Amino acid sequence: MLRKTDVLIIGGGITGTGVARDLGLRGLETVVVERGRLADGATGNMHGLLHSGARYAVADPESATDCIEENRIIRDMASHCVDETGGYLVRLSDDDESYFERARRSCLDCGIDVEPVTVESVRDDCPQLTSDAERAFRVPDAVVHPFPLTIANAVGARERGGTIETHAEVVDVLLEDDAVVGAEVRHRGASGTEEIRADHVVNATGAWAEAVGAMAEVEIPMRPSKGVMVVVDFPSLDAVLNRCRPASDGDIVVPHEKTVVLGTTSAEIENPDDYPKTERETDLMAEVASEMVPDIATARVVRSYWGVRPLFGGTDADLEDGRALTRDFTLLDHEARDDRPGMTTIVGGKLTTYRQMAQAVADHVCSVLGVTEPCRTAKEPLPGRDDPDALRDALDEFGPLPPAEELASDVLRK
Ligand SMILES: Cc1cc2nc3c(=O)[nH]c(=O)nc-3n(C[C@H](O)[C@H](O)[C@H](O)COP(=O)(O)OP(=O)(O)OC[C@H]3O[C@@H](n4cnc5c(N)ncnc54)[C@H](O)[C@@H]3O)c2cc1C
């Protein structure tokens, strides 16, 4: 079997589906191939925070600025995938007072709205906040639902003539005269493979980008970094809580219906398909979160899940702790970098900045293919925002829900 399309996108996470929708809106035909279900990778196994950028404002102001810009766009264009909870940065008595001030000022410098609040008023959203809390400010953090966001992008791509193939694994990249011309795809349950040829191939396989790069005979050194999230019963938190100190394990609590999601960690691993998951790491999440909210220590643990960040390799010094690597994304133009025309790789970033990443890829692919249509994704609402029925069938078609969404099935279908 042989198929031909304008752009073949490998990977059906938020990045791959976001690229497909963007290119579709510019008039290009796309095919997305995903080896499992949509959002099977980091996208369906993340913490659920639509970053305001406050967490990054001190250490990585560029990232923080990107986050707040994209946070505003997503809250508008994809309001049906977001719970507008707001969030707090909270300083406990042992935390550095000067860091609190630095964080507040850095947020303002990055354009993040900061509302000074009393610790008493934080208790309106979190009655069980520790008596040890001394200061807090409010930021426009929100809760994002990665599954409907991914589905909305997939539906948007389809509305523009795109095709979404799940359980379709790329097993080889097709090379002709040193150029990438497509990929060989194995469909679940089918005998043999299919060749999908394309004018351009986008490698959006996140932590698996290195393996797909090897198929195209280019080196993409990834430093995948695992993180754990622990879901506990806790109906009385209505906003995101961030511990106001330099980023460390377990310092964010995200409300999710009648539960909260505690997280997360960052530790480099070798293989994104097979890595150690220890009880010590899961226990640590409740230990650290209970410093902010003591009752979390005795709340019922519903389950835990793990995700792998698609971090691009950096210098040796960067590698000691995956968190030190920038969360900004990297676009690899393989023609310029490796003399391998026909393929672009996109790795890194955050779910919050997926639209900006997709725009960068689509701008690049369009310039290679001579397409001059501008990006429209910052202004065009995602399917389902104005017509709630638009996603209903697709949610069933692409389900069941990934770990990050299991508790929200009623919300997603209302
Ligand atoms: C623990 C953790 C917590 C996080 N929390 C947050 C947060 O709170 N807020 C935030 O903004 N971001 C967060 N992130 C970051 C965010 O989840 C990721 O940046 C984002 O989801 C990456 O999306 P992606 O599409 O690039 O990669 P992925 O979602 O990993 O998608 C890659 C896809 O490629 C597929 N694939 C791989 N190989 C092949 C192949 N050969 N053929 C076909 N398909 C293939 C995989 O199955 C996968 O579905 C978190 C990440 C982690 C790991």
CSV table of C-alpha atoms and ligand atoms in Angstrom, one decimal:
chain,number,residue,atom,x,y,z
A,1,MET,CA,0.0,0.0,0.0
A,2,LEU,CA,1.3,3.5,-0.8
A,3,ARG,CA,-0.1,6.9,0.2
A,4,LYS,CA,1.1,10.4,-0.6
A,5,THR,CA,0.5,13.6,1.5
A,6,ASP,CA,2.0,17.1,1.9
A,7,VAL,CA,3.2,16.6,5.4
A,8,LEU,CA,3.6,13.4,7.5
A,9,ILE,CA,3.7,14.0,11.2
A,10,ILE,CA,5.1,11.3,13.4
A,11,GLY,CA,3.7,11.4,17.0
A,12,GLY,CA,0.1,12.1,18.2
A,13,GLY,CA,0.8,14.1,21.3
A,14,ILE,CA,-0.1,17.7,21.7
A,15,THR,CA,2.8,18.8,19.6
A,16,GLY,CA,2.1,16.5,16.6
A,17,THR,CA,-1.7,17.3,16.6
A,18,GLY,CA,-0.9,21.0,17.1
A,19,VAL,CA,1.4,21.0,14.1
A,20,ALA,CA,-1.3,19.2,12.0
A,21,ARG,CA,-4.0,21.7,12.8
A,22,ASP,CA,-1.7,24.7,12.2
A,23,LEU,CA,-0.6,23.3,8.8
A,24,GLY,CA,-4.2,22.4,7.9
A,25,LEU,CA,-5.3,26.0,8.6
A,26,ARG,CA,-2.6,27.1,6.1
A,27,GLY,CA,-4.0,24.8,3.4
A,28,LEU,CA,-1.6,21.8,3.6
A,29,GLU,CA,-2.8,18.2,3.7
A,30,THR,CA,-1.4,16.3,6.7
A,31,VAL,CA,-1.3,12.7,8.0
A,32,VAL,CA,-0.5,12.1,11.7
A,33,VAL,CA,0.7,8.7,12.7
A,34,GLU,CA,0.7,7.7,16.4
A,35,ARG,CA,2.0,4.3,17.5
A,36,GLY,CA,-0.5,4.1,20.4
A,37,ARG,CA,-3.5,6.3,21.3
A,38,LEU,CA,-3.5,10.1,21.0
A,39,ALA,CA,-1.8,11.6,24.0
A,40,ASP,CA,-0.1,8.3,24.9
A,41,GLY,CA,3.2,10.0,25.7
A,42,ALA,CA,4.0,12.9,28.0
A,43,THR,CA,0.8,14.7,26.9
A,44,GLY,CA,-1.5,12.2,28.7
A,45,ASN,CA,0.8,11.8,31.6
A,46,MET,CA,1.5,15.3,32.8
A,47,HIS,CA,0.6,17.4,35.8
A,48,GLY,CA,-2.3,19.4,34.3
A,49,LEU,CA,-0.9,22.9,35.1
A,50,LEU,CA,-1.5,25.6,32.5
A,51,HIS,CA,1.5,27.6,33.6
A,52,SER,CA,1.2,31.3,34.2
A,53,GLY,CA,5.0,31.3,34.0
A,54,ALA,CA,5.4,32.2,37.7
A,55,ARG,CA,7.3,29.0,38.4
A,56,TYR,CA,9.9,30.0,35.9
A,57,ALA,CA,10.1,33.7,36.4
A,58,VAL,CA,13.2,33.8,38.5
A,59,ALA,CA,15.3,31.1,36.8
A,60,ASP,CA,14.1,31.3,33.2
A,61,PRO,CA,12.3,34.6,32.4
A,62,GLU,CA,12.1,33.8,28.7
A,63,SER,CA,10.2,30.6,29.3
A,64,ALA,CA,8.0,32.5,31.8
A,65,THR,CA,7.2,35.2,29.2
A,66,ASP,CA,6.3,32.5,26.7
A,67,CYS,CA,4.1,30.8,29.2
A,68,ILE,CA,2.1,33.8,30.1
A,69,GLU,CA,1.5,34.7,26.5
A,70,GLU,CA,0.4,31.2,25.6
A,71,ASN,CA,-1.6,30.9,28.8
A,72,ARG,CA,-3.7,33.9,27.7
A,73,ILE,CA,-4.2,32.5,24.2
A,74,ILE,CA,-5.2,29.0,25.4
A,75,ARG,CA,-7.6,30.3,28.1
A,76,ASP,CA,-9.4,32.1,25.3
A,77,MET,CA,-9.0,29.8,22.2
A,78,ALA,CA,-9.5,26.6,24.2
A,79,SER,CA,-11.5,27.7,27.2
A,80,HIS,CA,-13.4,24.4,27.1
A,81,CYS,CA,-10.1,22.6,27.9
A,82,VAL,CA,-9.2,24.8,30.9
A,83,ASP,CA,-10.5,25.3,34.5
A,84,GLU,CA,-9.8,28.9,35.5
A,85,THR,CA,-8.7,28.2,39.0
A,86,GLY,CA,-6.0,30.7,39.5
A,87,GLY,CA,-3.0,29.8,41.6
A,88,TYR,CA,-0.9,30.9,44.6
A,89,LEU,CA,2.8,31.1,45.3
A,90,VAL,CA,3.0,30.4,49.0
A,91,ARG,CA,6.0,31.1,51.3
A,92,LEU,CA,6.3,29.0,54.4
A,93,SER,CA,8.2,30.2,57.5
A,94,ASP,CA,11.4,28.3,56.6
A,95,ASP,CA,11.5,29.5,53.0
A,96,ASP,CA,13.8,32.3,51.9
A,97,GLU,CA,12.0,35.7,52.3
A,98,SER,CA,14.2,37.4,49.7
A,99,TYR,CA,13.3,34.7,47.1
A,100,PHE,CA,9.6,35.5,47.6
A,101,GLU,CA,10.3,39.2,46.8
A,102,ARG,CA,12.5,38.2,43.8
A,103,ALA,CA,9.7,35.9,42.5
A,104,ARG,CA,7.1,38.6,42.8
A,105,ARG,CA,9.2,41.2,41.0
A,106,SER,CA,10.3,38.7,38.3
A,107,CYS,CA,6.7,37.8,37.6
A,108,LEU,CA,5.9,41.5,37.1
A,109,ASP,CA,9.0,41.8,34.8
A,110,CYS,CA,7.7,38.9,32.7
A,111,GLY,CA,4.2,40.4,32.3
A,112,ILE,CA,2.6,38.0,34.7
A,113,ASP,CA,-0.3,39.5,36.7
A,114,VAL,CA,0.4,39.4,40.4
A,115,GLU,CA,-2.2,40.0,43.0
A,116,PRO,CA,-0.8,40.4,46.6
A,117,VAL,CA,-3.1,38.5,48.9
A,118,THR,CA,-3.2,37.7,52.6
A,119,VAL,CA,-2.6,34.2,53.8
A,120,GLU,CA,-6.2,34.3,55.2
A,121,SER,CA,-7.6,34.9,51.8
A,122,VAL,CA,-5.7,31.9,50.4
A,123,ARG,CA,-7.7,29.8,52.9
A,124,ASP,CA,-10.9,30.7,50.9
A,125,ASP,CA,-9.5,28.4,48.3
A,126,CYS,CA,-7.6,26.1,50.6
A,127,PRO,CA,-9.1,26.0,54.1
A,128,GLN,CA,-6.5,23.4,55.2
A,129,LEU,CA,-3.4,25.5,54.3
A,130,THR,CA,-0.7,25.1,57.0
A,131,SER,CA,-0.6,27.7,59.8
A,132,ASP,CA,3.1,27.9,58.8
A,133,ALA,CA,2.2,29.9,55.7
A,134,GLU,CA,3.5,33.4,56.0
A,135,ARG,CA,3.0,35.2,52.6
A,136,ALA,CA,1.4,34.5,49.3
A,137,PHE,CA,0.5,36.1,46.0
A,138,ARG,CA,-2.0,35.1,43.3
A,139,VAL,CA,-1.1,34.4,39.7
A,140,PRO,CA,-3.2,33.3,36.6
A,141,ASP,CA,-2.2,29.6,36.8
A,142,ALA,CA,-5.0,27.3,35.6
A,143,VAL,CA,-5.8,23.6,35.2
A,144,VAL,CA,-5.6,22.3,31.6
A,145,HIS,CA,-7.1,19.1,30.3
A,146,PRO,CA,-4.5,17.6,27.9
A,147,PHE,CA,-6.7,15.0,26.3
A,148,PRO,CA,-9.6,17.2,25.0
A,149,LEU,CA,-6.9,19.8,24.0
A,150,THR,CA,-5.2,17.1,21.9
A,151,ILE,CA,-8.4,15.8,20.5
A,152,ALA,CA,-9.5,19.4,19.6
A,153,ASN,CA,-6.3,19.9,17.6
A,154,ALA,CA,-6.8,16.5,15.9
A,155,VAL,CA,-10.4,17.4,15.0
A,156,GLY,CA,-9.2,20.8,13.8
A,157,ALA,CA,-6.7,19.0,11.5
A,158,ARG,CA,-9.4,16.7,10.2
A,159,GLU,CA,-11.7,19.6,9.5
A,160,ARG,CA,-9.0,20.8,7.1
A,161,GLY,CA,-8.7,17.5,5.3
A,162,GLY,CA,-6.0,15.9,7.6
A,163,THR,CA,-5.9,12.3,8.6
A,164,ILE,CA,-5.2,11.0,12.1
A,165,GLU,CA,-4.0,7.4,12.3
A,166,THR,CA,-3.7,5.8,15.8
A,167,HIS,CA,-2.0,2.5,16.5
A,168,ALA,CA,0.2,3.3,13.5
A,169,GLU,CA,3.9,3.0,14.3
A,170,VAL,CA,6.7,4.3,12.2
A,171,VAL,CA,9.2,1.5,11.8
A,172,ASP,CA,11.4,3.1,9.3
A,173,VAL,CA,12.1,6.4,7.6
A,174,LEU,CA,12.3,6.4,3.8
A,175,LEU,CA,15.4,7.9,2.3
A,176,GLU,CA,16.1,8.7,-1.3
A,177,ASP,CA,19.2,10.5,-2.6
A,178,ASP,CA,20.0,11.4,1.0
A,179,ALA,CA,16.6,13.1,1.5
A,180,VAL,CA,13.7,12.0,3.7
A,181,VAL,CA,10.7,11.2,1.5
A,182,GLY,CA,8.3,9.5,3.9
A,183,ALA,CA,8.0,6.7,6.4
A,184,GLU,CA,7.1,3.0,6.6
A,185,VAL,CA,4.2,2.5,9.0
A,186,ARG,CA,3.0,-0.6,10.7
A,187,HIS,CA,-0.8,-0.5,11.5
A,188,ARG,CA,-2.0,-2.6,14.5
A,189,GLY,CA,-3.7,-5.8,13.3
A,190,ALA,CA,-2.5,-5.4,9.7
A,191,SER,CA,-0.1,-7.7,8.0
A,192,GLY,CA,2.8,-5.9,6.4
A,193,THR,CA,3.5,-2.2,6.4
A,194,GLU,CA,2.4,0.9,4.5
A,195,GLU,CA,4.6,3.5,2.8
A,196,ILE,CA,3.4,7.0,3.4
A,197,ARG,CA,5.3,9.5,1.2
A,198,ALA,CA,5.3,13.2,1.9
A,199,ASP,CA,6.8,16.4,0.7
A,200,HIS,CA,8.0,16.9,4.3
A,201,VAL,CA,8.2,14.8,7.5
A,202,VAL,CA,7.9,16.2,11.0
A,203,ASN,CA,9.3,14.2,13.9
A,204,ALA,CA,7.1,15.1,16.9
A,205,THR,CA,7.8,12.0,18.9
A,206,GLY,CA,8.9,13.7,22.1
A,207,ALA,CA,11.1,11.5,24.3
A,208,TRP,CA,11.2,9.0,21.4
A,209,ALA,CA,12.7,11.5,18.9
A,210,GLU,CA,16.1,9.9,19.1
A,211,ALA,CA,14.8,6.6,17.8
A,212,VAL,CA,13.0,8.1,14.9
A,213,GLY,CA,16.1,10.2,14.2
A,214,ALA,CA,18.2,7.0,14.0
A,215,MET,CA,15.8,5.7,11.4
A,216,ALA,CA,16.7,8.7,9.3
A,217,GLU,CA,20.4,8.3,10.1
A,218,VAL,CA,20.6,11.6,12.1
A,219,GLU,CA,21.6,11.9,15.7
A,220,ILE,CA,19.1,13.5,18.1
A,221,PRO,CA,20.6,13.2,21.6
A,222,MET,CA,17.6,13.1,24.0
A,223,ARG,CA,17.9,13.3,27.8
A,224,PRO,CA,14.4,11.9,28.8
A,225,SER,CA,13.5,12.9,32.3
A,226,LYS,CA,10.8,11.0,34.3
A,227,GLY,CA,8.4,12.6,36.7
A,228,VAL,CA,5.8,11.1,39.0
A,229,MET,CA,2.3,12.4,39.9
A,230,VAL,CA,0.3,11.1,42.8
A,231,VAL,CA,-3.5,11.6,42.9
A,232,VAL,CA,-5.1,11.8,46.3
A,233,ASP,CA,-8.7,12.4,47.4
A,234,PHE,CA,-9.0,16.0,48.5
A,235,PRO,CA,-12.2,17.9,47.6
A,236,SER,CA,-11.3,21.2,49.3
A,237,LEU,CA,-8.7,22.8,47.1
A,238,ASP,CA,-9.9,25.2,44.5
A,239,ALA,CA,-6.7,26.7,43.2
A,240,VAL,CA,-3.2,25.6,42.2
A,241,LEU,CA,-0.7,25.8,45.1
A,242,ASN,CA,3.0,26.4,44.3
A,243,ARG,CA,5.6,26.4,47.0
A,244,CYS,CA,7.5,29.7,46.6
A,245,ARG,CA,11.1,28.6,46.5
A,246,PRO,CA,13.6,27.5,43.8
A,247,ALA,CA,12.0,24.5,41.8
A,248,SER,CA,12.3,21.3,43.7
A,249,ASP,CA,10.5,17.9,43.9
A,250,GLY,CA,6.8,17.8,44.7
A,251,ASP,CA,6.3,21.5,45.1
A,252,ILE,CA,3.1,21.9,43.1
A,253,VAL,CA,-0.5,20.8,44.0
A,254,VAL,CA,-3.1,20.9,41.2
A,255,PRO,CA,-6.8,20.5,41.9
A,256,HIS,CA,-8.7,18.1,39.8
A,257,GLU,CA,-12.3,17.7,40.6
A,258,LYS,CA,-12.6,16.1,44.0
A,259,THR,CA,-8.9,15.1,44.0
A,260,VAL,CA,-5.6,16.9,43.9
A,261,VAL,CA,-2.6,15.9,41.8
A,262,LEU,CA,0.8,16.1,43.6
A,263,GLY,CA,4.0,16.4,41.7
A,264,THR,CA,6.4,16.2,40.4
A,265,THR,CA,10.0,14.9,40.1
A,266,SER,CA,12.7,15.2,37.5
A,267,ALA,CA,15.2,12.4,37.0
A,268,GLU,CA,17.1,11.4,33.9
A,269,ILE,CA,16.4,8.0,32.5
A,270,GLU,CA,17.8,5.9,29.7
A,271,ASN,CA,14.8,4.4,28.0
A,272,PRO,CA,11.3,6.2,27.9
A,273,ASP,CA,9.6,2.8,27.5
A,274,ASP,CA,11.2,1.1,30.5
A,275,TYR,CA,12.5,2.9,33.6
A,276,PRO,CA,12.4,2.4,37.3
A,277,LYS,CA,9.4,3.6,39.3
A,278,THR,CA,10.0,3.6,43.0
A,279,GLU,CA,7.7,3.9,46.0
A,280,ARG,CA,10.2,6.3,47.5
A,281,GLU,CA,9.4,8.8,44.7
A,282,THR,CA,5.7,8.5,45.2
A,283,ASP,CA,5.9,8.7,49.0
A,284,LEU,CA,8.0,11.9,48.6
A,285,MET,CA,5.1,13.7,46.8
A,286,ALA,CA,2.8,13.4,49.8
A,287,GLU,CA,5.5,14.3,52.2
A,288,VAL,CA,6.5,17.5,50.5
A,289,ALA,CA,2.9,18.6,49.6
A,290,SER,CA,1.8,18.1,53.2
A,291,GLU,CA,4.3,20.8,54.3
A,292,MET,CA,1.9,23.2,52.6
A,293,VAL,CA,-1.3,21.3,53.3
A,294,PRO,CA,-0.8,18.9,56.3
A,295,ASP,CA,-4.1,17.0,55.7
A,296,ILE,CA,-2.7,15.7,52.4
A,297,ALA,CA,-0.5,13.3,54.4
A,298,THR,CA,-3.5,11.3,55.6
A,299,ALA,CA,-5.7,11.6,52.4
A,300,ARG,CA,-6.4,8.5,50.5
A,301,VAL,CA,-4.1,7.9,47.6
A,302,VAL,CA,-6.1,7.1,44.5
A,303,ARG,CA,-3.2,6.2,42.2
A,304,SER,CA,0.0,7.4,40.8
A,305,TYR,CA,1.3,7.8,37.2
A,306,TRP,CA,4.5,8.7,35.5
A,307,GLY,CA,5.5,10.7,32.4
A,308,VAL,CA,8.7,11.3,30.5
A,309,ARG,CA,9.7,14.8,29.5
A,310,PRO,CA,11.1,15.2,26.0
A,311,LEU,CA,14.2,17.1,27.0
A,312,PHE,CA,16.9,17.7,24.3
A,313,GLY,CA,20.5,16.8,25.3
A,314,GLY,CA,22.6,19.6,26.6
A,315,THR,CA,26.1,19.9,28.0
A,316,ASP,CA,27.5,17.5,30.6
A,317,ALA,CA,26.9,20.1,33.3
A,318,ASP,CA,23.3,20.4,32.3
A,319,LEU,CA,22.7,16.7,32.5
A,320,GLU,CA,23.2,16.3,36.2
A,321,ASP,CA,19.6,17.2,36.8
A,322,GLY,CA,17.0,17.3,34.0
A,323,ARG,CA,15.3,20.2,35.6
A,324,ALA,CA,18.4,22.4,34.9
A,325,LEU,CA,17.9,22.0,31.2
A,326,THR,CA,15.9,24.7,29.6
A,327,ARG,CA,12.2,23.7,29.0
A,328,ASP,CA,12.3,25.8,25.9
A,329,PHE,CA,11.8,23.8,22.7
A,330,THR,CA,14.4,23.0,20.1
A,331,LEU,CA,13.6,22.8,16.4
A,332,LEU,CA,16.0,20.8,14.4
A,333,ASP,CA,16.2,21.6,10.7
A,334,HIS,CA,17.8,18.4,9.4
A,335,GLU,CA,18.7,19.9,6.1
A,336,ALA,CA,20.8,22.7,7.6
A,337,ARG,CA,22.1,20.5,10.5
A,338,ASP,CA,22.7,17.1,9.0
A,339,ASP,CA,22.5,17.6,5.2
A,340,ARG,CA,19.3,15.5,5.4
A,341,PRO,CA,16.5,17.5,3.6
A,342,GLY,CA,12.8,16.6,4.0
A,343,MET,CA,12.6,16.3,7.8
A,344,THR,CA,12.2,18.6,10.8
A,345,THR,CA,12.3,17.5,14.5
A,346,ILE,CA,10.7,19.4,17.3
A,347,VAL,CA,11.4,18.5,20.9
A,348,GLY,CA,11.2,20.0,24.4
A,349,GLY,CA,8.8,22.7,25.5
A,350,LYS,CA,5.7,22.4,27.7
A,351,LEU,CA,2.1,21.6,27.0
A,352,THR,CA,1.4,25.3,27.9
A,353,THR,CA,3.6,26.4,25.0
A,354,TYR,CA,2.5,23.7,22.4
A,355,ARG,CA,0.8,26.3,20.1
A,356,GLN,CA,3.9,28.4,19.9
A,357,MET,CA,6.0,25.2,19.1
A,358,ALA,CA,3.5,24.1,16.5
A,359,GLN,CA,3.6,27.6,14.9
A,360,ALA,CA,7.5,27.5,14.7
A,361,VAL,CA,7.4,24.1,13.0
A,362,ALA,CA,4.6,25.1,10.6
A,363,ASP,CA,6.4,28.4,9.8
A,364,HIS,CA,9.5,26.4,8.9
A,365,VAL,CA,7.7,23.7,6.9
A,366,CYS,CA,5.8,26.3,5.0
A,367,SER,CA,9.0,28.2,4.1
A,368,VAL,CA,10.5,25.0,2.9
A,369,LEU,CA,7.4,24.2,0.8
A,370,GLY,CA,6.9,27.7,-0.5
A,371,VAL,CA,3.6,28.3,1.3
A,372,THR,CA,3.0,31.9,2.4
A,373,GLU,CA,-0.2,31.5,4.5
A,374,PRO,CA,0.3,33.0,7.9
A,375,CYS,CA,-0.4,31.2,11.2
A,376,ARG,CA,-4.0,31.6,12.5
A,377,THR,CA,-4.0,29.5,15.6
A,378,ALA,CA,-3.7,32.4,18.1
A,379,LYS,CA,-7.0,33.8,16.8
A,380,GLU,CA,-9.0,30.8,15.6
A,381,PRO,CA,-11.0,29.0,18.4
A,382,LEU,CA,-10.3,25.3,18.8
A,383,PRO,CA,-13.1,23.0,17.8
A,384,GLY,CA,-15.5,22.4,20.7
A,385,ARG,CA,-15.1,25.9,22.3
A,386,ASP,CA,-18.2,27.3,20.7
A,387,ASP,CA,-19.9,24.0,19.8
A,388,PRO,CA,-19.6,21.6,22.7
A,389,ASP,CA,-20.9,18.7,20.5
A,390,ALA,CA,-17.9,19.0,18.1
A,391,LEU,CA,-15.7,16.9,20.3
A,392,ARG,CA,-18.1,14.4,21.8
A,393,ASP,CA,-17.7,11.7,19.2
A,394,ALA,CA,-14.0,12.2,18.9
A,395,LEU,CA,-13.5,11.8,22.7
A,396,ASP,CA,-15.2,8.4,22.4
A,397,GLU,CA,-13.4,7.5,19.2
A,398,PHE,CA,-9.9,8.3,20.6
A,399,GLY,CA,-10.6,7.2,24.2
A,400,PRO,CA,-10.2,5.6,26.7
A,401,LEU,CA,-8.8,8.5,28.7
A,402,PRO,CA,-5.1,8.7,29.5
A,403,PRO,CA,-3.9,8.7,33.2
A,404,ALA,CA,-3.9,12.5,33.5
A,405,GLU,CA,-7.6,12.6,32.7
A,406,GLU,CA,-9.1,9.5,34.3
A,407,LEU,CA,-10.8,11.4,37.0
A,408,ALA,CA,-12.3,14.0,34.8
A,409,SER,CA,-14.4,11.9,32.4
A,410,ASP,CA,-17.7,13.6,33.5
A,411,VAL,CA,-16.3,17.1,33.1
A,412,LEU,CA,-14.9,16.3,29.7
A,413,ARG,CA,-18.2,15.1,28.4
A,414,LYS,CA,-20.6,17.7,29.9
B,1,LIG,C1,5.9,14.5,34.6
B,1,LIG,C2,5.5,15.6,33.7
B,1,LIG,C3,4.7,16.6,34.1
B,1,LIG,C4,4.4,17.7,33.3
B,1,LIG,N1,3.6,18.7,33.7
B,1,LIG,C5,3.4,19.7,32.8
B,1,LIG,C6,2.5,20.8,33.3
B,1,LIG,O1,1.9,20.7,34.3
B,1,LIG,N2,2.2,21.8,32.4
B,1,LIG,C7,2.8,21.8,31.1
B,1,LIG,O2,2.6,22.8,30.4
B,1,LIG,N3,3.6,20.8,30.7
B,1,LIG,C8,3.9,19.8,31.5
B,1,LIG,N4,4.7,18.8,31.1
B,1,LIG,C9,5.3,18.8,29.7
B,1,LIG,C10,4.3,18.3,28.7
B,1,LIG,O3,3.6,17.2,29.1
B,1,LIG,C11,5.1,17.9,27.4
B,1,LIG,O4,6.0,19.0,27.1
B,1,LIG,C12,4.2,17.7,26.2
B,1,LIG,O5,3.1,16.9,26.5
B,1,LIG,C13,5.0,17.1,25.1
B,1,LIG,O6,4.2,16.7,24.0
B,1,LIG,P1,4.7,16.0,22.7
B,1,LIG,O7,3.6,15.9,21.8
B,1,LIG,O8,5.9,16.8,22.2
B,1,LIG,O9,5.3,14.6,23.2
B,1,LIG,P2,4.4,13.3,23.6
B,1,LIG,O10,3.2,13.7,24.3
B,1,LIG,O11,5.4,12.4,24.4
B,1,LIG,O12,4.1,12.7,22.2
B,1,LIG,C14,5.0,11.9,21.4
B,1,LIG,C15,4.2,10.8,20.8
B,1,LIG,O13,5.0,10.1,19.8
B,1,LIG,C16,4.5,8.8,19.8
B,1,LIG,N5,5.6,8.0,19.1
B,1,LIG,C17,6.8,7.6,19.6
B,1,LIG,N6,7.4,6.9,18.7
B,1,LIG,C18,6.6,6.7,17.6
B,1,LIG,C19,6.7,6.0,16.4
B,1,LIG,N7,7.8,5.3,16.1
B,1,LIG,N8,5.7,6.1,15.5
B,1,LIG,C20,4.6,6.8,15.8
B,1,LIG,N9,4.4,7.4,17.0
B,1,LIG,C21,5.4,7.4,17.9
B,1,LIG,C22,4.4,8.5,21.3
B,1,LIG,O14,3.5,7.3,21.4
B,1,LIG,C23,3.8,9.7,21.8
B,1,LIG,O15,2.3,9.7,21.8
B,1,LIG,C24,4.9,17.7,31.9
B,1,LIG,C25,5.7,16.6,31.5
B,1,LIG,C26,5.9,15.5,32.4
B,1,LIG,C27,6.7,14.3,31.8
